[in-house]
PDB file of C-alpha atoms in Angstrom:
ATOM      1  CA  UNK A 147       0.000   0.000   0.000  1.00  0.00           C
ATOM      2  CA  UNK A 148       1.199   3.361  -0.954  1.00  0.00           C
ATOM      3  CA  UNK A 149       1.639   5.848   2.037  1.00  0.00           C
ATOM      4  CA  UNK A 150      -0.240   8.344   0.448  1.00  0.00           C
ATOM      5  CA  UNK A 151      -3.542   6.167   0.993  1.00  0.00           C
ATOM      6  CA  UNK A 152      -2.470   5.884   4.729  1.00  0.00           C
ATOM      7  CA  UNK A 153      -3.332   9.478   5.135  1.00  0.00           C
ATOM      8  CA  UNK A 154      -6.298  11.769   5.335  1.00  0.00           C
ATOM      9  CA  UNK A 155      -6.165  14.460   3.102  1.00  0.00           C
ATOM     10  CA  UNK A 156      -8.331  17.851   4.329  1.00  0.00           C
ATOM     11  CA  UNK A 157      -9.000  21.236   2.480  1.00  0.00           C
ATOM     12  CA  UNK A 158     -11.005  22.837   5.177  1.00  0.00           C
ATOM     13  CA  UNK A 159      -9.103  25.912   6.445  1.00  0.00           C
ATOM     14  CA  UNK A 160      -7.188  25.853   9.021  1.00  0.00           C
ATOM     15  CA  UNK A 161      -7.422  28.732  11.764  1.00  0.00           C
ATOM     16  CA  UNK A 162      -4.960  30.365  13.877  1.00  0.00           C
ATOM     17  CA  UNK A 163      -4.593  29.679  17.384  1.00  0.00           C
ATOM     18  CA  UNK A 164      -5.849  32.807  18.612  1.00  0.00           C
ATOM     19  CA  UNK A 165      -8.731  32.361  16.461  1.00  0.00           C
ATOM     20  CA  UNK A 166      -9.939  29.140  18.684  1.00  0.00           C
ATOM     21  CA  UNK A 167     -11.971  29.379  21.461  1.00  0.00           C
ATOM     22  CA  UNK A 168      -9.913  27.386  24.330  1.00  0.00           C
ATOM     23  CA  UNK A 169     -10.171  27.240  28.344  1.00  0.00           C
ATOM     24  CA  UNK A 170      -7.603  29.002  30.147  1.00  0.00           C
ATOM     25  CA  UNK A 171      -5.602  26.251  31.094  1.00  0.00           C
ATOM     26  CA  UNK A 172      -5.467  24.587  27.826  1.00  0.00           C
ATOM     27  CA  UNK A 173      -4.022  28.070  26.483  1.00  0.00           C
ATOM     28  CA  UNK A 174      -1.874  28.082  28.937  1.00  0.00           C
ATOM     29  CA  UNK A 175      -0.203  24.415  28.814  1.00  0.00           C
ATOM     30  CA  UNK A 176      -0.138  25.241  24.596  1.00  0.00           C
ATOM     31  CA  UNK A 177       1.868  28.726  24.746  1.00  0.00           C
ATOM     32  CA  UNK A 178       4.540  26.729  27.003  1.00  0.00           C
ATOM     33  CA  UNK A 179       4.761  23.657  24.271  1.00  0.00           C
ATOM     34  CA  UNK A 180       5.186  26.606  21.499  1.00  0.00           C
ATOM     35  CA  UNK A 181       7.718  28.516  23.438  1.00  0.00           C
ATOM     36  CA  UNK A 182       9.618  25.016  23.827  1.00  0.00           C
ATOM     37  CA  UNK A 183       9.847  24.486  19.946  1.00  0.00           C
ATOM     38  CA  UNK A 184      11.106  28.069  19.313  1.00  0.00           C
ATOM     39  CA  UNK A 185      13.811  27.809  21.799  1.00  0.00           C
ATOM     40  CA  UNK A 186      14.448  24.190  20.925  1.00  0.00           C
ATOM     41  CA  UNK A 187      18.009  24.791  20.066  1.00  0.00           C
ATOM     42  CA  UNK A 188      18.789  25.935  23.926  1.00  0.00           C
ATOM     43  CA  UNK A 189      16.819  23.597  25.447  1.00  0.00           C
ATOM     44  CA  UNK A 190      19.077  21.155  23.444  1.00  0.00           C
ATOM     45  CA  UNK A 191      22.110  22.554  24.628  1.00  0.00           C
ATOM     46  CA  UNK A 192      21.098  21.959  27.856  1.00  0.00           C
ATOM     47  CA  UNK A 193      19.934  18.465  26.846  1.00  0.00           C
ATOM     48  CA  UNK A 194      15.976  18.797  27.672  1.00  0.00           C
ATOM     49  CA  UNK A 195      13.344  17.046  25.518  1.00  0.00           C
ATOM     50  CA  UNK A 196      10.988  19.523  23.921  1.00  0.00           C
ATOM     51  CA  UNK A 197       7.272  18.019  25.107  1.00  0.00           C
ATOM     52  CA  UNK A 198       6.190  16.837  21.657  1.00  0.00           C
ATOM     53  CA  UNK A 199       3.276  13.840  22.774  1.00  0.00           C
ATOM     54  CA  UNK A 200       0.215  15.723  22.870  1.00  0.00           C
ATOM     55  CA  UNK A 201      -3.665  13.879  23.628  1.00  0.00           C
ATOM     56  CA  UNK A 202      -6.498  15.935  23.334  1.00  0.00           C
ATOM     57  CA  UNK A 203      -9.274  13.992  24.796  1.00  0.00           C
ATOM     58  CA  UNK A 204     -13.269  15.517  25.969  1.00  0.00           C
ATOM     59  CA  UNK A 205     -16.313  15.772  24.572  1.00  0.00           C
ATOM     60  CA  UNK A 206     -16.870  15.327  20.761  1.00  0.00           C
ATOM     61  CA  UNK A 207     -17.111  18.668  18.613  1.00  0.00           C
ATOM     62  CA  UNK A 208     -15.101  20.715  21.270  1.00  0.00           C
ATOM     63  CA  UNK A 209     -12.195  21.635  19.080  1.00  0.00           C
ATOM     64  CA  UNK A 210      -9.776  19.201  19.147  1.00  0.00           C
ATOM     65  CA  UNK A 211      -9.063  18.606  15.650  1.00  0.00           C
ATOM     66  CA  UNK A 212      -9.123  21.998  15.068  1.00  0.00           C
ATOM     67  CA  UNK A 213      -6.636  22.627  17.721  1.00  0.00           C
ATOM     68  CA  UNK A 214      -4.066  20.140  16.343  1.00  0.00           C
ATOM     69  CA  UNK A 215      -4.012  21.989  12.497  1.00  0.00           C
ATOM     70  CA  UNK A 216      -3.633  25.524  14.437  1.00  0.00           C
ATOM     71  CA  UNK A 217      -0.983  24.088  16.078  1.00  0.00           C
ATOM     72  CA  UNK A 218       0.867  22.864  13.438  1.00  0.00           C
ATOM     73  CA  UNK A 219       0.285  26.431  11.266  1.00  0.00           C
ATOM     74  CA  UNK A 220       1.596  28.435  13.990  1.00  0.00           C
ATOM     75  CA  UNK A 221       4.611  25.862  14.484  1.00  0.00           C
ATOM     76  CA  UNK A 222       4.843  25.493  10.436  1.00  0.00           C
ATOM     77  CA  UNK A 223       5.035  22.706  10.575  1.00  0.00           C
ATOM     78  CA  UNK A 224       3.210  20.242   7.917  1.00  0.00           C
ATOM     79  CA  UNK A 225       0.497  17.810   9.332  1.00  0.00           C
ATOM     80  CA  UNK A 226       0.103  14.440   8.379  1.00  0.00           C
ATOM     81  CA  UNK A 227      -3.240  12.451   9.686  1.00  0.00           C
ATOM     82  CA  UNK A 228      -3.595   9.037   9.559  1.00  0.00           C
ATOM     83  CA  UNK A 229      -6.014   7.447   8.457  1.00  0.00           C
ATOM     84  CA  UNK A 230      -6.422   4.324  10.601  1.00  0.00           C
ATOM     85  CA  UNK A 231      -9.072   2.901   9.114  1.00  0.00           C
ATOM     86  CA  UNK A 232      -6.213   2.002   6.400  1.00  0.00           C
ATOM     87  CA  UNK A 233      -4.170   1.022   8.651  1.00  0.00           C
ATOM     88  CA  UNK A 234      -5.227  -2.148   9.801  1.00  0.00           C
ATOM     89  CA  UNK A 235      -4.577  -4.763   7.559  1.00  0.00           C
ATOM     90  CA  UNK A 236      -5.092  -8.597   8.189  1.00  0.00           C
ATOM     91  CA  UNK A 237      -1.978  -9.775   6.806  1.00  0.00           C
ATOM     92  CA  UNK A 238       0.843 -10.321   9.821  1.00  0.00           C
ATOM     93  CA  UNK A 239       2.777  -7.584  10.579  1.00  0.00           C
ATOM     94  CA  UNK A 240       1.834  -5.697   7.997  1.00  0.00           C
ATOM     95  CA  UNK A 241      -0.251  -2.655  10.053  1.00  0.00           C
ATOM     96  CA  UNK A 242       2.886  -2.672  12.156  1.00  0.00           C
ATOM     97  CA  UNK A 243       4.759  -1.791   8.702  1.00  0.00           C
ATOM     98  CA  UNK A 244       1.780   0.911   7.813  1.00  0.00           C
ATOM     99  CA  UNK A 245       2.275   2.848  10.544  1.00  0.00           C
ATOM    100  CA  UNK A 246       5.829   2.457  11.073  1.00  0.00           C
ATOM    101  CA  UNK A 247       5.969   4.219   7.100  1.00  0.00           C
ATOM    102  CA  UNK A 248       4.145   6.990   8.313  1.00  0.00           C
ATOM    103  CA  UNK A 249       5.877   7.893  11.593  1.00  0.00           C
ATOM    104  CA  UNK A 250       9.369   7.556   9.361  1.00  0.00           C
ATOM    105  CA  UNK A 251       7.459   9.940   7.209  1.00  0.00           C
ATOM    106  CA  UNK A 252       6.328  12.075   9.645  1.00  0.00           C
ATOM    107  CA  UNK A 253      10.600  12.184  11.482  1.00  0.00           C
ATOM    108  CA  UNK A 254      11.785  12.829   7.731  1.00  0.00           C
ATOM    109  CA  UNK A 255       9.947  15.792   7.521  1.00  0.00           C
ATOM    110  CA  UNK A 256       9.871  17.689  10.790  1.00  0.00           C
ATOM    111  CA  UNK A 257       6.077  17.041  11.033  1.00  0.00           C
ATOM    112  CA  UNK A 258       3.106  17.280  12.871  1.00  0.00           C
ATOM    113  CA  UNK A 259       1.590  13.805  13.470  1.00  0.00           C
ATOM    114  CA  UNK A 260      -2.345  13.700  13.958  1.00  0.00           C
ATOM    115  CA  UNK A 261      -4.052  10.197  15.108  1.00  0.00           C
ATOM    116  CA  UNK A 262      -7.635  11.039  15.578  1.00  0.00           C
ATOM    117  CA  UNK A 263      -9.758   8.303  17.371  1.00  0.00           C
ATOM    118  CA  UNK A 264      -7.004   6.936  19.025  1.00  0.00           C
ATOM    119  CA  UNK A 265      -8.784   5.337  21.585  1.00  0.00           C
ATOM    120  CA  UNK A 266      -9.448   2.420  18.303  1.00  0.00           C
ATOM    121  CA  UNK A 267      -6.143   0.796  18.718  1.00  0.00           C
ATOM    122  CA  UNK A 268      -5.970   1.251  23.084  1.00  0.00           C
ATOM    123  CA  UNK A 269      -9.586  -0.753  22.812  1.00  0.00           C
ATOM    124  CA  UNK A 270      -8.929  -2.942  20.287  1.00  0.00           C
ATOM    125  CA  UNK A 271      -6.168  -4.408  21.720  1.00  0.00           C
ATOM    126  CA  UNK A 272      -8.246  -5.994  24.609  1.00  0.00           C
ATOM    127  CA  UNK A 273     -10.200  -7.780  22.033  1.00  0.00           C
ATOM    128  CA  UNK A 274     -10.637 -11.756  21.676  1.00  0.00           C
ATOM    129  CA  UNK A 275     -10.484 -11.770  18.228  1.00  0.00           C
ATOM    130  CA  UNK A 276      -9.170 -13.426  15.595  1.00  0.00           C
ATOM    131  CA  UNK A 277      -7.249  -9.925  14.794  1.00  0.00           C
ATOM    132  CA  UNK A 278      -6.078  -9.412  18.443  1.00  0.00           C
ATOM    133  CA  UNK A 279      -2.699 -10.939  17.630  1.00  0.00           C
ATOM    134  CA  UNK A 280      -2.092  -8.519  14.702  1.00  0.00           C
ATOM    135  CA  UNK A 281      -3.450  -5.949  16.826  1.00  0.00           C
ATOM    136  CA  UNK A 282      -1.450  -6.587  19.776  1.00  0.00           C
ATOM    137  CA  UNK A 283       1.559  -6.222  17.692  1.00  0.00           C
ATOM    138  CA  UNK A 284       0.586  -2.707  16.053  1.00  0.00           C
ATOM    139  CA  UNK A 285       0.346  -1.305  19.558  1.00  0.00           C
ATOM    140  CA  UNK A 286       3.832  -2.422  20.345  1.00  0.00           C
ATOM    141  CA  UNK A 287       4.809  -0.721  17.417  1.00  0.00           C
ATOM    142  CA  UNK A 288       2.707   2.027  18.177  1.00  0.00           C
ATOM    143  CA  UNK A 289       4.992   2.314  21.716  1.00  0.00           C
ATOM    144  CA  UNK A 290       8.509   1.669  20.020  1.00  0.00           C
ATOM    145  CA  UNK A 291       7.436   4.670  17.193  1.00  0.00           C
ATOM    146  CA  UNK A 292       6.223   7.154  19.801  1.00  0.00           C
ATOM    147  CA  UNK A 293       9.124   6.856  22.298  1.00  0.00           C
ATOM    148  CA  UNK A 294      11.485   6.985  19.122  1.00  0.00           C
ATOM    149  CA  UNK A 295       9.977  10.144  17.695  1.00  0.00           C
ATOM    150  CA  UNK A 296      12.484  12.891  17.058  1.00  0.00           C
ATOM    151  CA  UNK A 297      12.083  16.101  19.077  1.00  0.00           C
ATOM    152  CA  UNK A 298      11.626  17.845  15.874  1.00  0.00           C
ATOM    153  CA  UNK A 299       8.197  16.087  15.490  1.00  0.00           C
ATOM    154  CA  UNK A 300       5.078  16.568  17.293  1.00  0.00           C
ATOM    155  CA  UNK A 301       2.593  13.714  17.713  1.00  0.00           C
ATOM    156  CA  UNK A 302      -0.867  14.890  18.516  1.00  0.00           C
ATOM    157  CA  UNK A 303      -3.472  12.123  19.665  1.00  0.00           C
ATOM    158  CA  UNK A 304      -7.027  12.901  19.704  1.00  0.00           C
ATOM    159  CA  UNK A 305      -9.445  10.899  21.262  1.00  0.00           C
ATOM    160  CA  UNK A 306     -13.788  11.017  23.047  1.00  0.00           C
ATOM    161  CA  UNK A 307     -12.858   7.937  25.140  1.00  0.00           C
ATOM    162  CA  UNK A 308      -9.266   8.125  26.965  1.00  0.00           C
ATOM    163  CA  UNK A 309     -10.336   5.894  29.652  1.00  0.00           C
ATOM    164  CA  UNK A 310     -10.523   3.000  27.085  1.00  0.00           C
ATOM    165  CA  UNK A 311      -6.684   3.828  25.849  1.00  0.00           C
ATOM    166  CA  UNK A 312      -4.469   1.566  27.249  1.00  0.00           C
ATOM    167  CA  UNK A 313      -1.887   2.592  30.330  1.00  0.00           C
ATOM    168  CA  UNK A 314       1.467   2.252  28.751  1.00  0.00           C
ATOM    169  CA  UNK A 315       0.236   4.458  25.724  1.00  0.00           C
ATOM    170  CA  UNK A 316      -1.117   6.941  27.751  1.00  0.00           C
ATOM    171  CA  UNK A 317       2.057   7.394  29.762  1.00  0.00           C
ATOM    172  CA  UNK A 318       3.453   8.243  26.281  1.00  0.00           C
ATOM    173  CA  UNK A 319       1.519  11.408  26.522  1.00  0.00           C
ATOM    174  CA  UNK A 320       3.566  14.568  28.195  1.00  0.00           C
ATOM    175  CA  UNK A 321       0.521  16.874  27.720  1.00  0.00           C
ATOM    176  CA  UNK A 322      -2.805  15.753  28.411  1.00  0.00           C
ATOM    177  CA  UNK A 323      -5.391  18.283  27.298  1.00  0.00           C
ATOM    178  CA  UNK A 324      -8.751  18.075  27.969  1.00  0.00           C
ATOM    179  CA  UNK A 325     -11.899  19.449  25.779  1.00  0.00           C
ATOM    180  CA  UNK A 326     -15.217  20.100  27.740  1.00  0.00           C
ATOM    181  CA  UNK A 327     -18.652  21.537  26.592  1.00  0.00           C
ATOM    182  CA  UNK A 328     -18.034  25.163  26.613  1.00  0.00           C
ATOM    183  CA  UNK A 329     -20.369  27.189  29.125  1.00  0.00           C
ATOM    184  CA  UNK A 330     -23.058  29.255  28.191  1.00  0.00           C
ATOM    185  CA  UNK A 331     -20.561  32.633  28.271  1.00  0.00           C
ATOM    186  CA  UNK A 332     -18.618  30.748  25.987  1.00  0.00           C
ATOM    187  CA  UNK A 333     -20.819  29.820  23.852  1.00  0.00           C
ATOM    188  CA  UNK A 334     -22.346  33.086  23.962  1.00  0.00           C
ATOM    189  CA  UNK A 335     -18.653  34.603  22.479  1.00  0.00           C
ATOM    190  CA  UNK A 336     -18.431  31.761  19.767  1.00  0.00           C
ATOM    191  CA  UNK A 337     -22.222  32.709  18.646  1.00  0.00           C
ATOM    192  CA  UNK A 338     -21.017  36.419  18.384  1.00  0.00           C
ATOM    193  CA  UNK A 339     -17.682  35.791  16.391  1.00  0.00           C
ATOM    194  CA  UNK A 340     -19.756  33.888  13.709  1.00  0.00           C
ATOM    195  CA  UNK A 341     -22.599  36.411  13.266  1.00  0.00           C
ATOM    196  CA  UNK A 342     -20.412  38.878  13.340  1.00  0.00           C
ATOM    197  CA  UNK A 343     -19.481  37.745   9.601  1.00  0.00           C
ATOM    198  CA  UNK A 344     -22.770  38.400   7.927  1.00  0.00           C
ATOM    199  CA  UNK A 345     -24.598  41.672   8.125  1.00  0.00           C
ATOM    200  CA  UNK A 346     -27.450  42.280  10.647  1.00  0.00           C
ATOM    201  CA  UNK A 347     -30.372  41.273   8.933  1.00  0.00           C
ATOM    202  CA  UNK A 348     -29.186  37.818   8.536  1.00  0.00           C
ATOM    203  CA  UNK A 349     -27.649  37.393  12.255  1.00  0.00           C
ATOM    204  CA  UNK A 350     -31.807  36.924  14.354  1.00  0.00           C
ATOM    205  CA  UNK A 351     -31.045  33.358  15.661  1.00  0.00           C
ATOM    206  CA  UNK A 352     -32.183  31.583  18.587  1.00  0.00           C
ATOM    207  CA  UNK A 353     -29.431  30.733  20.623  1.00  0.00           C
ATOM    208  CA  UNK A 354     -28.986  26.864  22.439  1.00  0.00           C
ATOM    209  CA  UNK A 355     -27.123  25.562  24.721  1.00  0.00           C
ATOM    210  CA  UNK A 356     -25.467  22.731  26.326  1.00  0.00           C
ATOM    211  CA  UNK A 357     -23.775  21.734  23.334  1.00  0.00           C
ATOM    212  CA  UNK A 358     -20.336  21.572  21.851  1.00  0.00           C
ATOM    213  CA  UNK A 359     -18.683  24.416  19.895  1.00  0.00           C
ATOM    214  CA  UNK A 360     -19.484  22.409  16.173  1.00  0.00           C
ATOM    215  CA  UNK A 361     -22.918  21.946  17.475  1.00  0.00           C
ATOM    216  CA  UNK A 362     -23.408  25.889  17.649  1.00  0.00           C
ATOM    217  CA  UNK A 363     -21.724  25.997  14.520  1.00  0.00           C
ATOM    218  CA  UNK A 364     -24.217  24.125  12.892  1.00  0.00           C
ATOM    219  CA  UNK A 365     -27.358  25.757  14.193  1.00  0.00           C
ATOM    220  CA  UNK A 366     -25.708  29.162  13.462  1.00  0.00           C
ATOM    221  CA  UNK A 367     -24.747  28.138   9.658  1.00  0.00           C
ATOM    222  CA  UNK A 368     -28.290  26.673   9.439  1.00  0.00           C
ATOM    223  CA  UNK A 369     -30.088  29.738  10.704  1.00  0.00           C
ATOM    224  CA  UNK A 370     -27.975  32.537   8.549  1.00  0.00           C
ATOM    225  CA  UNK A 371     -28.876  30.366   5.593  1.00  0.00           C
ATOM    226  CA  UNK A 372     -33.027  30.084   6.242  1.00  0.00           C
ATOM    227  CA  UNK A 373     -32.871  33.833   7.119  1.00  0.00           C
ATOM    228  CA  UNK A 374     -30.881  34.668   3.592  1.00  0.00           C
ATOM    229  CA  UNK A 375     -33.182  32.044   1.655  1.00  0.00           C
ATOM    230  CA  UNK A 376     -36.019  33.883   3.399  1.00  0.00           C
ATOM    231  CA  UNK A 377     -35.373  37.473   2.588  1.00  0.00           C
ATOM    232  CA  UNK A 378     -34.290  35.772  -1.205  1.00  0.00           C
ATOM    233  CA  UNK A 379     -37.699  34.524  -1.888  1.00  0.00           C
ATOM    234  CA  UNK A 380     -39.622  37.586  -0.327  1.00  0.00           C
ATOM    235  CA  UNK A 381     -37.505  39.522  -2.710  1.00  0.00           C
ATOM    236  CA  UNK A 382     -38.652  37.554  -5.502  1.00  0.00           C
ATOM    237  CA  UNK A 383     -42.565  37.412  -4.429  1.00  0.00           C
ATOM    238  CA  UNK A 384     -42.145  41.103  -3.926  1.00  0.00           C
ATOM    239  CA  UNK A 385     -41.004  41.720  -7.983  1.00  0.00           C
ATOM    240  CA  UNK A 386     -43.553  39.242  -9.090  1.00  0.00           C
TER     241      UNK A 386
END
């Protein structure tokens, strides 16, 4: 297989970090990792590891993906995510060989490693399957990659589940980040910052909360759109 289908390949656009709407502490514990790769050369000197194992773990739709492509913009820094469903393959050793390909990859280059979902291979490898052998082995690979990643490289793990992710991969993990639902202040800001983007008579919306930051999204997109359909086709009625 081709490392190129090994990886997921997004167009969306990727925002700065300043742009994302993150808790104190998690902005906090970020700024310190960023300062540590722009003084990497000095920490060297001194021989200190740059923290460069990141999980993001919380609540679905909180940010986290978003977070890892900001920070590999403001690091820039490319980011390579793996596609594990194309991983896996049935054939022994050879998902230990996939991923192995793509963390070489990722060393070559300097780059930003993404594994979203990675709670898949911590579960999975608890599994009485027929697979569980093959799978067994990828996570020992998984280990032997992450602990021989370069400091030049940043892995960034994303995951809904950590509690299913298995101990001695989670001790990988220098910075452990977590991603709640945002309160209703905050989701009061996030609601602002995207109507602010259209012009008044398209921003009447009925706010919700409880929710995560792409569910707000969603309902905001949804309402601009009816309200600019709605004024469209009054328009039209109105010249007819």
């Amino acid at each position: 297989m081709a490392i190129g289908d090994l990886i997921v390949h997004s167009k969306d656009e990727v925002l700065g970090l300043e742009n994302i709407h993150l808790s104190k502490s998690n902005r906090l514990e970020l700024q310190q990792l960023l300062k540590e790769f722009k003084h990497i050369e000095i920490l060297k000197e001194y021989k200190l590891p740059v923290d460069n194992k990141i999980l993001l773990f919380g609540h679905t739709g909180c940010g986290k993906t978003t977070t890892a492509r900001a920070i590999a913009k403001h690091l820039n820094k490319r980011i390579i995510t793996l596609d594990l469903s194309a991983i896996i393959d049935s054939r022994l050793g050879q998902s230990a060989k996939n991923i192995s390909e793509v963390f070489g990859k990722v060393s070559r280059e300097n780059a930003v490693l993404f594994i979203d979902e990675f709670d898949y291979i911590g579960r999975i490898r608890d599994y009485d399957t027929k697979d569980s052998g093959e799978m067994k082995r990828l996570v020992n690979a998984v280990i032997q990659l992450i602990d021989q990643l370069p400091n030049t490289s940043l892995l960034i793990a994303a995951t809904n589940n950590s509690s299913s992710i298995d101990t001695a991969l989670l001790r990988r993990f220098q910075l452990r980040l977590e991603f709640i639902k945002p309160s209703n202040s905050q989701l009061d800001d996030y609601y602002d910052s995207l109507l602010m983007q259209y012009p008044q008579k398209f921003r009447n919306l009925e706010r919700k909360y409880n929710l995560s930051y792409a569910e707000a999204k969603d309902i905001t997109f949804r309402a601009i759109k009816n309200n600019i359909i709605k004024l469209e086709e009054a328009d039209k009625s109105v010249i007819l």
